[in-house]
Coordinates of C-alpha atoms in Angstrom, one line a residue:
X1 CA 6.9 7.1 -1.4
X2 CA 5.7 5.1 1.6
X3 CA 4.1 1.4 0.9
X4 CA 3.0 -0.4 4.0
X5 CA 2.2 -4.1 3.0
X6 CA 0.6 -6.0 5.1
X7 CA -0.3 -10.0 4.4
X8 CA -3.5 -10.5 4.8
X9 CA -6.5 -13.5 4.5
X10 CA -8.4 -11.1 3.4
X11 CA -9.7 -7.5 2.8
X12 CA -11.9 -4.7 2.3
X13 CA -12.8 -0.9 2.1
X14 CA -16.5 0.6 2.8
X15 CA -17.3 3.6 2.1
X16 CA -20.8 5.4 3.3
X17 CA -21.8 2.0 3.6
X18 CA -20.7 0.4 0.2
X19 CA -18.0 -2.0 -0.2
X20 CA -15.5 0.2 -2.6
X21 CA -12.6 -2.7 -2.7
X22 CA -12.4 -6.4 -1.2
X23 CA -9.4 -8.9 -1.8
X24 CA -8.8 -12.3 -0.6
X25 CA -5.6 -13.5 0.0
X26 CA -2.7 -11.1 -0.7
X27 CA -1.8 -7.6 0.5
X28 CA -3.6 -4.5 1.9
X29 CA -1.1 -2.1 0.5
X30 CA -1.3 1.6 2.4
X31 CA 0.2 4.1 0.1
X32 CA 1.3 7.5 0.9
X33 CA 3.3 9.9 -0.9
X34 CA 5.8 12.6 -0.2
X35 CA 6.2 16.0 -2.4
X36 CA 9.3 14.4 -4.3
X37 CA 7.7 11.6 -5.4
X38 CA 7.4 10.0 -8.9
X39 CA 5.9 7.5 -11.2
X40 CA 9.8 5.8 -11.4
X41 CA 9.8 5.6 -8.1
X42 CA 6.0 4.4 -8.0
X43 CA 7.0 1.8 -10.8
X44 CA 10.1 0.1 -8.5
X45 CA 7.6 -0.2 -5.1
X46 CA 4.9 -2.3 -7.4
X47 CA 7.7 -4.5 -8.3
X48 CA 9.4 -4.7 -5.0
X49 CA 5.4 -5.9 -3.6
X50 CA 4.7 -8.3 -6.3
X51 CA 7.8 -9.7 -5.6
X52 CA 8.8 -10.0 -2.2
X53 CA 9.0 -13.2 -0.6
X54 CA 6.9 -13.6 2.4
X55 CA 4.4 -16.2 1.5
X56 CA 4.6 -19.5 3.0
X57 CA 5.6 -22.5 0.7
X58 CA 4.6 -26.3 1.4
X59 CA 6.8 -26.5 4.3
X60 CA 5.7 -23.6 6.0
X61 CA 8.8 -21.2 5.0
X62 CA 8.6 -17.3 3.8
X63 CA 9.5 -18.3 0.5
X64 CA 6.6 -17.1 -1.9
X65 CA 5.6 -13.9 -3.8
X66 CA 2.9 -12.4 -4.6
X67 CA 2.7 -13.8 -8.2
X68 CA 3.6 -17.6 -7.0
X69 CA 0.5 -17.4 -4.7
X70 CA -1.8 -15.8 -7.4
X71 CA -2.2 -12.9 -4.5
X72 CA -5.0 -10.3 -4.5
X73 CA -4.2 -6.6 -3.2
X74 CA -6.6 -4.0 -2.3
X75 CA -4.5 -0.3 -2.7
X76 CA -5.5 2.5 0.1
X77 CA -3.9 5.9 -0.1
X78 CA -2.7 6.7 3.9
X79 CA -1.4 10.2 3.7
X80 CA -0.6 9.7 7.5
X81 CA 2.4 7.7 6.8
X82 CA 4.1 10.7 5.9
X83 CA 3.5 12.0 9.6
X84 CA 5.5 13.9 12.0
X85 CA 5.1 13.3 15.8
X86 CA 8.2 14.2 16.8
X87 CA 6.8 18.0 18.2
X88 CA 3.7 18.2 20.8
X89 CA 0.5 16.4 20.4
X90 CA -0.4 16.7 17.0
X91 CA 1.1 15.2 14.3
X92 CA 2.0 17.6 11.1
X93 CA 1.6 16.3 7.6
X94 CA 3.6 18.7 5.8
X95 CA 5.6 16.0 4.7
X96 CA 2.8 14.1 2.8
X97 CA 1.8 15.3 -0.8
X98 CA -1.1 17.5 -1.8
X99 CA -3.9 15.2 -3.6
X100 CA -3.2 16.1 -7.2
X101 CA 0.4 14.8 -6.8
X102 CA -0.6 12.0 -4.9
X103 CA -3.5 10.7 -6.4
X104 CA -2.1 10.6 -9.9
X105 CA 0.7 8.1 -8.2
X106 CA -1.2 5.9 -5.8
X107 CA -3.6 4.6 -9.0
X108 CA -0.1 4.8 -10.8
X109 CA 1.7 2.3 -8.2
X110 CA -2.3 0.0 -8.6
X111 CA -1.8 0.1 -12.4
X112 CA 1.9 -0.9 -11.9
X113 CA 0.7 -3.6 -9.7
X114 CA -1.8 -5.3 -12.3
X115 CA 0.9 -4.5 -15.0
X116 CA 3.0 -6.9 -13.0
X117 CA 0.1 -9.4 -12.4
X118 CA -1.3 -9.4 -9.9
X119 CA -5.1 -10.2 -9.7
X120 CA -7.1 -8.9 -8.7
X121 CA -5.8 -5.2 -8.2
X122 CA -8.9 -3.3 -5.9
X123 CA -8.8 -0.1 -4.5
X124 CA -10.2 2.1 -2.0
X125 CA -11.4 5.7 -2.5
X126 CA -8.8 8.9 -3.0
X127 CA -9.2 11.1 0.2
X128 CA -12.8 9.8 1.3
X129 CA -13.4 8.5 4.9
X130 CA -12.8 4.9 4.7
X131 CA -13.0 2.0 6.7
X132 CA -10.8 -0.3 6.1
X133 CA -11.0 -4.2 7.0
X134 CA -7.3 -5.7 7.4
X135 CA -7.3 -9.8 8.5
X136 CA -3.7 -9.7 8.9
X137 CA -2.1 -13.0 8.5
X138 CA 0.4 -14.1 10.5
X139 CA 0.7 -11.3 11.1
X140 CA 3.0 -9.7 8.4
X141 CA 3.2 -6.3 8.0
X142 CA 6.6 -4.8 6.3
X143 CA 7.4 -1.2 5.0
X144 CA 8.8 0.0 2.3
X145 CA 10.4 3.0 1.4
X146 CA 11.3 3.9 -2.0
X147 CA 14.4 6.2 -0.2
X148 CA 15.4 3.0 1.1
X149 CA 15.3 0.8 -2.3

């Protein structure tokens, strides 16, 4: 499983015109998810997010969570972080899970996420053409991989 976070000031998802998700401060989180995947491994990327340290304190340092700031985050499912450009022109995606695997985990990972506290916990829509809003601040963006964890 695949989480890129990125830090943001604030954040949405339309889709077919209506707003479907829309944070404040926190983190856009785009989730994608490989045929191996599971909820443990789900479980251990929500805590890695709420707890990473990449907020700025009084003196301006990375030193803050998600939970010390009272962060938002707004959960996308981005089965093309699972792609494979390494061959011609077009990426393959045989690496990224069919939807009933990955579904199931993405709202998974979001309910691990609110488990954890944060709040709000928004999301966008399963395998719908989105458009997604990202005010990146700083800008911060980090991956995670749970092969890496």
């Amino acid at each position: 499983m695949r989480v890129l976070l990125q830090r943001v000031s604030a954040g949405s998802v339309t889709v077919d015109g209506e707003i479907s998700g829309k944070i404040e401060s926190g983190f856009v989180a785009l989730v994608g998810v490989t045929h191996s995947d599971t909820e443990a491994e789900a479980a251990k990327l929500a805590q890695k997010t709420v707890n990473l340290r990449v907020f700025s304190d009084s003196g301006g340092k990375m030193n803050l969570s998600l939970l010390d700031v009272a962060g938002a985050v707004l959960v996308v499912s981005q089965f093309t972080l699972y792609a494979d450009a390494r061959k011609g022109r077009r990426p393959s995606y045989i690496q990224a899970a069919q939807p009933d695997l990955a579904e199931p985990l993405v709202r998974y990972y979001a309910d691990c996420l609110a488990q954890s506290g944060a709040r709000p916990v928004e999301h966008g829509v399963f395998g719908a053409l989105m458009q997604v809003a990202i005010h990146n601040d700083g800008p911060v963006t980090i991956m995670l991989d749970s092969d890496q964890l």
